[in-house]
Short mmCIF file of C-alpha atoms and ligand atoms in Angstrom, two decimals:
data_model
loop_
_atom_site.label_atom_id
_atom_site.label_comp_id
_atom_site.label_asym_id
_atom_site.label_seq_id
_atom_site.Cartn_x
_atom_site.Cartn_y
_atom_site.Cartn_z
CA UNK A 1 20.13 127.21 120.04
CA UNK A 2 21.86 123.79 120.11
CA UNK A 3 23.56 122.80 123.37
CA UNK A 4 27.33 122.36 122.94
CA UNK A 5 28.69 118.87 123.60
CA UNK A 6 32.13 120.25 124.50
CA UNK A 7 33.75 118.71 121.43
CA UNK A 8 35.37 120.60 118.58
CA UNK A 9 35.83 119.28 115.03
CA UNK A 10 38.50 120.82 112.81
CA UNK A 11 37.75 120.86 109.08
CA UNK A 12 40.33 121.47 106.36
CA UNK A 13 38.73 121.53 102.87
CA UNK A 14 40.72 121.76 99.66
CA UNK A 15 40.11 125.24 98.22
CA UNK A 16 37.76 124.05 95.45
CA UNK A 17 34.06 124.93 95.20
CA UNK A 18 33.06 121.28 94.74
CA UNK A 19 34.85 120.37 97.99
CA UNK A 20 33.92 123.41 100.07
CA UNK A 21 30.15 122.90 99.53
CA UNK A 22 29.95 119.36 101.01
CA UNK A 23 32.44 120.27 103.77
CA UNK A 24 30.25 123.20 104.88
CA UNK A 25 27.18 120.93 104.69
CA UNK A 26 28.93 118.44 106.96
CA UNK A 27 29.91 121.28 109.32
CA UNK A 28 26.23 122.30 109.51
CA UNK A 29 25.17 118.73 110.35
CA UNK A 30 27.81 118.41 113.07
CA UNK A 31 27.07 121.85 114.51
CA UNK A 32 23.36 121.01 114.70
CA UNK A 33 24.39 118.05 116.87
CA UNK A 34 26.35 120.14 119.38
CA UNK A 35 29.89 120.11 117.94
CA UNK A 36 31.90 123.35 117.73
CA UNK A 37 33.43 123.88 114.31
CA UNK A 38 36.77 125.33 113.22
CA UNK A 39 37.47 125.57 109.49
CA UNK A 40 41.13 125.95 108.54
CA UNK A 41 41.38 127.27 104.99
CA UNK A 42 43.82 128.69 102.46
CA UNK A 43 43.92 132.33 101.35
CA UNK A 44 43.05 131.23 97.80
CA UNK A 45 39.32 130.48 97.42
CA UNK A 46 38.65 131.28 101.08
CA UNK A 47 35.08 130.45 102.15
CA UNK A 48 32.96 133.43 103.20
CA UNK A 49 33.29 133.45 106.98
CA UNK A 50 30.51 136.06 107.29
CA UNK A 51 27.98 133.55 105.88
CA UNK A 52 28.66 131.18 108.79
CA UNK A 53 28.85 133.23 112.00
CA UNK A 54 28.56 130.12 114.19
CA UNK A 55 31.81 128.60 112.88
CA UNK A 56 35.39 129.73 113.54
CA UNK A 57 37.48 130.31 110.41
CA UNK A 58 41.30 130.37 110.45
CA UNK A 59 43.26 131.29 107.32
CA UNK A 60 46.70 129.88 106.53
CA UNK A 61 49.04 131.15 103.79
CA UNK A 62 49.12 128.99 100.63
CA UNK A 63 52.01 130.65 98.76
CA UNK A 64 50.17 130.49 95.41
CA UNK A 65 50.88 133.11 92.75
CA UNK A 66 48.01 134.66 90.76
CA UNK A 67 48.73 132.38 87.76
CA UNK A 68 48.99 129.25 89.90
CA UNK A 69 45.71 130.07 91.61
CA UNK A 70 43.82 130.29 88.30
CA UNK A 71 45.16 127.10 86.69
CA UNK A 72 42.70 124.47 85.43
CA UNK A 73 45.39 121.83 86.08
CA UNK A 74 44.03 120.40 89.31
CA UNK A 75 46.94 117.95 89.74
CA UNK A 76 49.43 120.83 89.60
CA UNK A 77 47.31 122.87 92.00
CA UNK A 78 47.15 120.01 94.52
CA UNK A 79 50.90 119.43 94.31
CA UNK A 80 51.63 123.10 94.99
CA UNK A 81 49.09 123.32 97.81
CA UNK A 82 50.54 120.24 99.51
CA UNK A 83 54.06 121.66 99.22
CA UNK A 84 53.15 125.10 100.52
CA UNK A 85 50.60 124.39 103.25
CA UNK A 86 52.24 121.71 105.41
CA UNK A 87 54.17 123.93 107.75
CA UNK A 88 51.50 126.69 108.16
CA UNK A 89 48.90 123.98 108.80
CA UNK A 90 51.08 122.34 111.45
CA UNK A 91 51.59 125.70 113.24
CA UNK A 92 47.89 126.42 113.06
CA UNK A 93 46.89 123.03 114.48
CA UNK A 94 49.39 123.37 117.33
CA UNK A 95 47.92 126.76 118.23
CA UNK A 96 44.39 125.30 118.18
CA UNK A 97 45.48 122.58 120.60
CA UNK A 98 47.00 125.16 122.94
CA UNK A 99 43.86 127.30 123.01
CA UNK A 100 41.59 124.22 123.38
CA UNK A 101 43.62 123.23 126.44
CA UNK A 102 43.18 126.72 127.95
CA UNK A 103 39.43 126.63 127.34
CA UNK A 104 39.06 123.07 128.60
CA UNK A 105 37.60 122.00 125.28
CA UNK A 106 38.50 118.78 123.47
CA UNK A 107 39.37 118.62 119.78
CA UNK A 108 37.71 115.40 118.74
CA UNK A 109 38.99 114.92 115.20
CA UNK A 110 40.22 116.42 111.95
CA UNK A 111 38.07 116.02 108.84
CA UNK A 112 39.84 116.89 105.59
CA UNK A 113 40.04 115.91 101.94
CA UNK A 114 41.93 112.90 100.56
CA UNK A 115 43.84 115.39 98.38
CA UNK A 116 45.82 116.60 101.43
CA UNK A 117 48.64 114.08 101.77
CA UNK A 118 50.55 115.54 104.73
CA UNK A 119 47.74 115.67 107.28
CA UNK A 120 47.62 111.97 108.25
CA UNK A 121 51.16 111.67 109.72
CA UNK A 122 50.71 115.06 111.34
CA UNK A 123 47.42 114.19 113.03
CA UNK A 124 48.84 110.80 114.07
CA UNK A 125 51.75 112.56 115.78
CA UNK A 126 49.21 114.62 117.73
CA UNK A 127 47.04 111.59 118.49
CA UNK A 128 44.20 113.25 116.61
CA UNK A 129 41.89 110.95 114.64
CA UNK A 130 41.56 112.01 110.99
CA UNK A 131 38.55 111.31 108.80
CA UNK A 132 38.59 111.84 105.05
CA UNK A 133 35.67 113.49 103.26
CA UNK A 134 35.27 112.52 99.64
CA UNK A 135 33.41 114.39 96.98
CA UNK A 136 33.49 111.57 94.42
CA UNK A 137 31.24 108.63 93.77
CA UNK A 138 32.52 105.73 95.91
CA UNK A 139 33.29 103.62 92.84
CA UNK A 140 35.41 106.38 91.31
CA UNK A 141 37.40 106.98 94.48
CA UNK A 142 38.07 103.26 94.97
CA UNK A 143 38.80 102.27 91.40
CA UNK A 144 40.95 105.24 90.49
CA UNK A 145 43.62 103.91 92.83
CA UNK A 146 43.83 100.80 90.64
CA UNK A 147 44.49 102.84 87.50
CA UNK A 148 48.30 102.90 87.58
CA UNK A 149 48.21 99.08 87.30
CA UNK A 150 46.02 99.32 84.21
CA UNK A 151 48.60 101.40 82.35
CA UNK A 152 50.45 98.25 81.31
CA UNK A 153 47.55 95.83 81.11
CA UNK A 154 44.95 94.91 78.54
CA UNK A 155 44.17 98.50 77.58
CA UNK A 156 46.67 98.44 74.76
CA UNK A 157 44.95 95.61 72.85
CA UNK A 158 41.38 96.78 73.20
CA UNK A 159 39.41 99.21 71.03
CA UNK A 160 38.64 102.76 72.16
CA UNK A 161 34.99 102.01 72.95
CA UNK A 162 35.55 98.67 74.68
CA UNK A 163 34.35 98.54 78.28
CA UNK A 164 37.06 98.26 80.94
CA UNK A 165 36.23 95.37 83.22
CA UNK A 166 38.16 96.79 86.18
CA UNK A 167 36.38 100.14 86.01
CA UNK A 168 32.77 99.71 84.87
CA UNK A 169 31.00 101.29 83.07
CA UNK A 170 33.92 103.31 81.66
CA UNK A 171 35.25 102.87 78.13
CA UNK A 172 38.91 102.36 77.31
CA UNK A 173 39.21 105.90 75.88
CA UNK A 174 37.87 107.36 79.12
CA UNK A 175 40.19 105.32 81.33
CA UNK A 176 43.12 106.44 79.16
CA UNK A 177 42.03 110.05 79.53
CA UNK A 178 41.73 109.77 83.31
CA UNK A 179 45.16 108.09 83.40
CA UNK A 180 46.78 111.18 81.87
CA UNK A 181 45.86 113.03 85.08
CA UNK A 182 46.99 110.33 87.53
CA UNK A 183 50.32 111.11 89.16
CA UNK A 184 51.32 107.63 90.38
CA UNK A 185 53.47 108.78 93.30
CA UNK A 186 50.79 111.20 94.55
CA UNK A 187 48.08 108.58 94.09
CA UNK A 188 50.12 106.02 96.11
CA UNK A 189 50.60 108.53 98.92
CA UNK A 190 46.91 109.40 98.93
CA UNK A 191 45.95 105.72 99.14
CA UNK A 192 48.38 105.02 101.96
CA UNK A 193 47.15 108.02 103.99
CA UNK A 194 43.50 107.15 103.33
CA UNK A 195 43.99 103.56 104.53
CA UNK A 196 45.74 104.89 107.66
CA UNK A 197 42.86 107.27 108.44
CA UNK A 198 40.14 106.66 111.02
CA UNK A 199 37.35 106.63 108.44
CA UNK A 200 35.91 107.82 105.16
CA UNK A 201 32.87 110.01 104.59
CA UNK A 202 31.22 110.22 101.16
CA UNK A 203 28.75 112.77 99.87
CA UNK A 204 26.70 109.93 98.45
CA UNK A 205 24.25 107.30 99.63
CA UNK A 206 23.75 103.54 99.30
CA UNK A 207 21.05 104.16 96.69
CA UNK A 208 23.66 105.68 94.35
CA UNK A 209 26.60 103.52 95.26
CA UNK A 210 25.34 99.98 95.85
CA UNK A 211 27.74 98.74 93.19
CA UNK A 212 30.87 99.57 95.13
CA UNK A 213 30.34 99.95 98.86
CA UNK A 214 31.24 96.37 99.80
CA UNK A 215 34.35 96.51 97.65
CA UNK A 216 35.33 99.89 99.17
CA UNK A 217 34.86 98.62 102.73
CA UNK A 218 37.16 95.67 102.03
CA UNK A 219 39.69 97.75 100.13
CA UNK A 220 40.15 100.61 102.60
CA UNK A 221 39.41 98.58 105.72
CA UNK A 222 38.23 101.63 107.69
CA UNK A 223 34.66 102.63 108.64
CA UNK A 224 32.78 104.27 105.75
CA UNK A 225 29.96 106.76 106.28
CA UNK A 226 27.53 107.99 103.62
CA UNK A 227 26.27 111.46 104.47
CA UNK A 228 23.85 111.51 101.54
CA UNK A 229 22.71 114.60 99.64
CA UNK A 230 22.78 116.74 102.76
CA UNK A 231 21.97 119.98 100.92
CA UNK A 232 18.33 118.77 101.01
CA UNK A 233 18.30 119.29 104.80
CA UNK A 234 20.59 122.30 104.93
CA UNK A 235 19.71 124.29 101.82
CA UNK A 236 21.06 127.62 100.52
CA UNK A 237 24.24 128.09 98.61
CA UNK A 238 25.88 130.05 101.44
CA UNK A 239 29.20 128.35 100.68
CA UNK A 240 29.32 129.80 97.16
CA UNK A 241 32.70 131.41 96.43
CA UNK A 242 31.24 133.67 93.74
CA UNK A 243 28.13 135.81 94.11
CA UNK A 244 25.21 134.06 92.44
CA UNK A 245 23.13 136.14 90.03
CA UNK A 246 19.79 136.17 91.84
CA UNK A 247 17.99 137.64 88.82
CA UNK A 248 18.18 134.09 87.40
CA UNK A 249 15.23 133.18 89.63
CA UNK A 250 12.99 136.11 88.69
CA UNK A 251 13.74 135.32 85.04
CA UNK A 252 12.80 131.65 85.59
CA UNK A 253 9.55 132.79 87.23
CA UNK A 254 8.48 134.12 83.82
CA UNK A 255 9.07 130.84 81.98
CA UNK A 256 6.71 127.91 81.47
CA UNK A 257 6.93 124.71 83.51
CA UNK A 258 9.76 122.36 82.51
CA UNK A 259 10.63 124.43 79.46
CA UNK A 260 14.10 125.76 80.34
CA UNK A 261 17.42 124.05 79.75
CA UNK A 262 19.99 125.01 82.43
CA UNK A 263 23.59 124.95 81.21
CA UNK A 264 26.56 124.97 83.56
CA UNK A 265 29.96 123.28 83.66
CA UNK A 266 30.80 123.85 87.31
CA UNK A 267 33.55 125.91 88.86
CA UNK A 268 36.69 124.68 87.07
CA UNK A 269 36.02 123.52 83.48
CA UNK A 270 35.81 126.08 80.70
CA UNK A 271 35.25 125.67 76.94
CA UNK A 272 37.21 127.17 74.06
CA UNK A 273 35.88 130.03 71.94
CA UNK A 274 34.85 127.70 69.11
CA UNK A 275 33.10 125.31 71.53
CA UNK A 276 31.32 128.27 73.10
CA UNK A 277 30.06 129.25 69.64
CA UNK A 278 28.77 125.72 68.98
CA UNK A 279 26.88 125.71 72.29
CA UNK A 280 25.49 129.19 71.55
CA UNK A 281 24.22 128.09 68.11
CA UNK A 282 22.88 124.82 69.51
CA UNK A 283 20.91 126.67 72.20
CA UNK A 284 19.72 129.31 69.78
CA UNK A 285 18.50 126.77 67.22
CA UNK A 286 16.27 124.82 69.62
CA UNK A 287 13.79 127.60 70.32
CA UNK A 288 13.68 126.53 73.96
CA UNK A 289 14.47 129.08 76.68
CA UNK A 290 17.81 128.55 78.45
CA UNK A 291 19.74 129.75 81.49
CA UNK A 292 23.45 129.53 80.72
CA UNK A 293 26.32 130.00 83.17
CA UNK A 294 29.41 131.25 81.33
CA UNK A 295 32.47 131.94 83.48
CA UNK A 296 34.71 132.71 80.49
CA UNK A 297 36.53 130.97 77.66
CA UNK A 298 39.71 128.93 78.00
CA UNK A 299 41.30 130.74 75.04
CA UNK A 300 39.84 134.23 75.36
CA UNK A 301 41.76 135.88 78.16
CA UNK A 302 41.85 139.45 79.37
CA UNK A 303 38.58 140.52 77.75
CA UNK A 304 34.92 139.76 78.09
CA UNK A 305 34.02 136.37 76.54
CA UNK A 306 30.88 137.92 75.07
CA UNK A 307 33.14 139.69 72.56
CA UNK A 308 33.79 136.23 71.08
CA UNK A 309 30.14 135.97 69.96
CA UNK A 310 28.96 137.97 66.92
CA UNK A 311 26.41 140.68 67.70
CA UNK A 312 23.63 139.14 65.61
CA UNK A 313 23.88 135.80 67.46
CA UNK A 314 24.10 137.60 70.79
CA UNK A 315 20.81 139.37 70.01
CA UNK A 316 19.15 136.02 69.21
CA UNK A 317 20.49 134.52 72.44
CA UNK A 318 19.16 137.39 74.52
CA UNK A 319 15.67 136.94 73.05
CA UNK A 320 15.42 133.35 74.21
CA UNK A 321 17.61 133.01 77.20
CA UNK A 322 19.60 134.43 80.04
CA UNK A 323 23.37 134.27 80.43
CA UNK A 324 24.91 134.72 83.88
CA UNK A 325 28.40 134.46 85.35
CA UNK A 326 27.32 132.33 88.32
CA UNK A 327 23.88 131.02 89.25
CA UNK A 328 22.29 129.99 92.55
CA UNK A 329 22.39 126.43 91.17
CA UNK A 330 20.52 124.55 93.86
CA UNK A 331 17.63 127.02 93.70
CA UNK A 332 17.71 126.99 89.90
CA UNK A 333 17.44 123.20 89.74
CA UNK A 334 14.55 123.31 92.20
CA UNK A 335 12.61 125.77 90.02
CA UNK A 336 9.45 124.44 88.30
CA UNK A 337 10.56 125.99 84.98
CA UNK A 338 13.70 123.82 84.64
CA UNK A 339 13.24 120.93 82.21
CA UNK A 340 16.81 119.70 81.79
CA UNK A 341 20.43 120.29 82.79
CA UNK A 342 23.28 120.38 80.28
CA UNK A 343 26.07 119.56 82.71
CA UNK A 344 29.74 118.57 83.01
CA UNK A 345 28.64 115.99 85.62
CA UNK A 346 30.74 117.10 88.54
CA UNK A 347 29.57 114.91 91.44
CA UNK A 348 27.86 117.82 93.26
CA UNK A 349 25.99 118.92 90.14
CA UNK A 350 24.99 115.32 89.36
CA UNK A 351 23.61 114.70 92.85
CA UNK A 352 21.89 118.12 92.97
CA UNK A 353 20.19 117.37 89.65
CA UNK A 354 19.03 113.94 90.83
CA UNK A 355 17.66 115.42 94.06
CA UNK A 356 15.50 117.83 92.07
CA UNK A 357 14.44 115.22 89.51
CA UNK A 358 16.03 117.11 86.61
CA UNK A 359 17.15 114.86 83.72
CA UNK A 360 20.58 115.62 82.29
CA UNK A 361 22.43 116.09 79.02
CA UNK A 362 25.94 114.92 79.81
CA UNK A 363 29.06 116.68 78.61
CA UNK A 364 31.82 115.46 80.93
CA UNK A 365 35.30 116.98 80.47
CA UNK A 366 37.60 115.08 82.78
CA UNK A 367 38.31 112.87 85.80
CA UNK A 368 35.28 111.53 87.75
CA UNK A 369 32.88 113.47 85.48
CA UNK A 370 33.46 110.76 82.84
CA UNK A 371 32.27 108.03 85.21
CA UNK A 372 29.35 110.04 86.60
CA UNK A 373 28.06 110.67 83.07
CA UNK A 374 28.14 106.93 82.27
CA UNK A 375 26.16 106.17 85.41
CA UNK A 376 23.62 108.87 84.55
CA UNK A 377 23.09 107.63 81.01
CA UNK A 378 23.74 103.87 81.12
CA UNK A 379 23.03 102.68 84.66
CA UNK A 380 20.31 105.01 85.98
CA UNK A 381 19.24 106.00 82.44
CA UNK A 382 18.24 109.51 83.48
CA UNK A 383 20.07 111.46 80.81
CA UNK A 384 21.48 111.69 77.30
CA UNK A 385 25.22 111.47 76.59
CA UNK A 386 26.71 113.91 74.10
CA UNK A 387 29.76 111.61 73.72
CA UNK A 388 32.01 114.67 73.79
CA UNK A 389 30.45 116.16 70.66
CA UNK A 390 30.35 119.90 71.29
CA UNK A 391 28.55 120.50 68.00
CA UNK A 392 25.50 122.70 67.42
CA UNK A 393 23.42 119.96 65.75
CA UNK A 394 24.17 117.41 68.46
CA UNK A 395 23.31 119.89 71.21
CA UNK A 396 20.10 120.94 69.49
CA UNK A 397 19.10 117.30 68.93
CA UNK A 398 19.77 116.33 72.55
CA UNK A 399 17.75 119.27 73.92
CA UNK A 400 14.83 118.41 71.64
CA UNK A 401 14.97 114.72 72.62
CA UNK A 402 14.95 115.60 76.30
CA UNK A 403 12.42 118.44 76.37
CA UNK A 404 10.06 117.73 73.50
CA UNK A 405 10.01 114.02 72.66
CA UNK A 406 8.49 110.94 74.33
CA UNK A 407 12.00 109.66 75.03
CA UNK A 408 12.38 112.68 77.33
CA UNK A 409 9.17 111.84 79.17
CA UNK A 410 10.38 108.30 79.89
CA UNK A 411 13.73 109.67 81.07
CA UNK A 412 11.94 112.10 83.36
CA UNK A 413 9.83 109.31 84.84
CA UNK A 414 12.94 107.26 85.65
CA UNK A 415 14.48 110.37 87.16
CA UNK A 416 11.44 110.89 89.40
CA UNK A 417 11.89 107.36 90.78
CA UNK A 418 15.59 107.92 91.39
CA UNK A 419 14.86 111.26 93.03
CA UNK A 420 12.43 109.57 95.44
CA UNK A 421 14.93 106.84 96.33
CA UNK A 422 17.83 109.23 96.90
CA UNK A 423 15.68 111.79 98.72
CA UNK A 424 14.38 109.16 101.13
CA UNK A 425 17.96 108.25 102.12
CA UNK A 426 18.24 111.41 104.24
CA UNK A 427 14.79 111.11 105.81
CA UNK A 428 14.37 109.56 109.25
CA UNK A 429 15.68 105.97 109.22
CA UNK A 430 16.83 106.28 105.61
CA UNK A 431 20.26 104.83 104.74
CA UNK A 432 22.17 108.14 104.89
CA UNK A 433 20.25 109.28 107.97
CA UNK A 434 21.36 106.14 109.81
CA UNK A 435 24.90 106.49 108.53
CA UNK A 436 25.14 110.09 109.80
CA UNK A 437 23.89 108.90 113.21
CA UNK A 438 26.71 106.32 113.33
CA UNK A 439 29.21 108.97 112.22
CA UNK A 440 28.15 111.22 115.11
CA UNK A 441 28.42 108.36 117.63
CA UNK A 442 31.81 107.48 116.17
CA UNK A 443 33.21 111.01 116.40
CA UNK A 444 31.78 111.46 119.90
CA UNK A 445 33.59 108.31 121.03
CA UNK A 446 37.09 109.60 120.23
N1 UDP B 1 27.52 126.00 91.29
C1 UDP B 1 26.78 127.12 91.60
N2 UDP B 1 26.54 128.02 90.60
C2 UDP B 1 26.96 127.86 89.33
C3 UDP B 1 27.70 126.70 89.00
C4 UDP B 1 27.95 125.78 90.01
O1 UDP B 1 26.35 127.30 92.74
O2 UDP B 1 26.70 128.74 88.49
C5 UDP B 1 27.80 125.02 92.37
C6 UDP B 1 27.01 123.75 92.17
O3 UDP B 1 25.75 123.87 92.80
C7 UDP B 1 27.90 122.70 92.81
C8 UDP B 1 29.30 123.27 92.67
O4 UDP B 1 29.16 124.65 92.31
O5 UDP B 1 27.59 122.54 94.18
C9 UDP B 1 30.10 122.61 91.56
O6 UDP B 1 30.52 121.36 91.99
P1 UDP B 1 30.66 120.15 90.99
O7 UDP B 1 31.17 118.99 91.80
O8 UDP B 1 29.42 119.92 90.25
O9 UDP B 1 31.71 120.63 89.92
P2 UDP B 1 33.20 121.25 90.00
O10 UDP B 1 33.04 122.71 90.13
O11 UDP B 1 33.88 120.63 91.20
O12 UDP B 1 33.79 120.86 88.69
#
C-alpha cells in the first residue's frame, strides 16, 4: 500500500478511448507515487469506475443526444462537449474544493486534455495549476497549430504528392485533408489555453520525438514532460470502454509464431461496406491466419455488419481467421503468434505496436494518423504504407511482403531495434523515466 502524500490530482479526460487509456495510465503512475486521484468524466463513454477502486470517479452531465454521441465527426463532438460541460464542470470543481478543505487535503493540479478549451480560465480563477495531457506525437500537436496559415500559402501551387516543408514528412494531399478538419477559431483557442497552462505531458518519449521537442519547447514556452509508453509498466486494458473478447487469446495460442495478421482501426474509424468487402477478400486471399476487429460498417446501420458479407466468403473467413467486436489489443500485440498489424495508426496503437516489436501495414484515415503512418514507413521504416488503397490485391500483397518475404524480415529487424530503444526509455534512468520523475517533483511543488 502506497503512503499518501496528502495531495490530490484531478483528471478530466475527453470521453474518447484513445484519451482515456493514457489518462488512466498517468493516474496509475501518480497514485503509485502517493497522490490521490479524482477523475471527472462525462456520462458518455464513462470509464469503468469498478476497474479502478483506488480512484474517485465523479460524473458530470454532457447533454449529448444518442446521435451526437455516436458521431464520427470528432470536431463536432468536441464543440458540443465544450458547450455543454463548462457549467457542470465548474460546479463539480467547486464542490471538490469545498470537500478538500473539510478533509484538510490539498488539490495540487488539474490534468486534462488540450481539447477542453474552457478549463484554463476556470482553473486560473481558482489558482489551480493546469497541465495538458496530449495523446498525439509532439510534432503533430505542435505543427497542427500552424496549419491555418498554410491554407493560403504554397500549397496551391504544389503537386498532391509534394512534401510540405512546414509539416514533414506529410504530403500536400495529407495536409489538405487534415486542414478540412481544422476549425480555425477552436484551434486558436486551444493554442492560447495550452500556452497559458502550467505544462504539457505527452504519451511519447524522446526516442520517438527527437525531431520536434526543441521546437515544441520554444513554441509553447511551458515545461514539457514525456511520460513514455507507460502501459509497459502498468499493463492490462482495464480502461477499455468495451468488453474485450478474451477468446482472441486462446485462439492465438493455437496459431504458429509470427503467422497472424492483426487488423484493427481503433475506436472511432469505420470502413464502408465495399471497403469491408475488399479487406475481407484481401485477408482471405493471403492464406495467412488473421484476427480482425470489426466494430461495424459506416454505411450499414441498424443490422449486423456480417450480413454485408456473402455466406460463402464468410465461411472462408471463418476457416482462416477470427473476427471479434473488440480485442484485448495490448495482450494481442504481445502474443508470440502476431506477425503484423494492419492499423489505422492512432497514436496509442502505433506506440503499442512499437513496444511489442510488431511491424505495421498502415492504413491511416484522418488527422494525426496520417503523420504517424509516414513516420512508421518513411522515418523509422518499420511498416508498409497502403497509400489509402483499400483494395483486395494491395492488402494481399502488403501482408505477403510483411509476413512471407525478406523485405518483411528486414522490417522486423528494424522494429526490434526501435522496440529496444523505446522500451528502455521507461526503464530506470531512461529518458521517460527521468521525465516522469521531474513531473512528480513539479506537481509536488505546487
Ligand atoms: N483498442 C483495444 N481493442 C480493440 C481496438 C483498440 O483495446 O479492439 C485500444 C488500443 O489498444 C488503443 C485504443 O483502443 O489503446 C485506440 O487508441 P488509438 O489512439 O490507437 O486510436 P483511436 O481509437 O483514438 O482512433
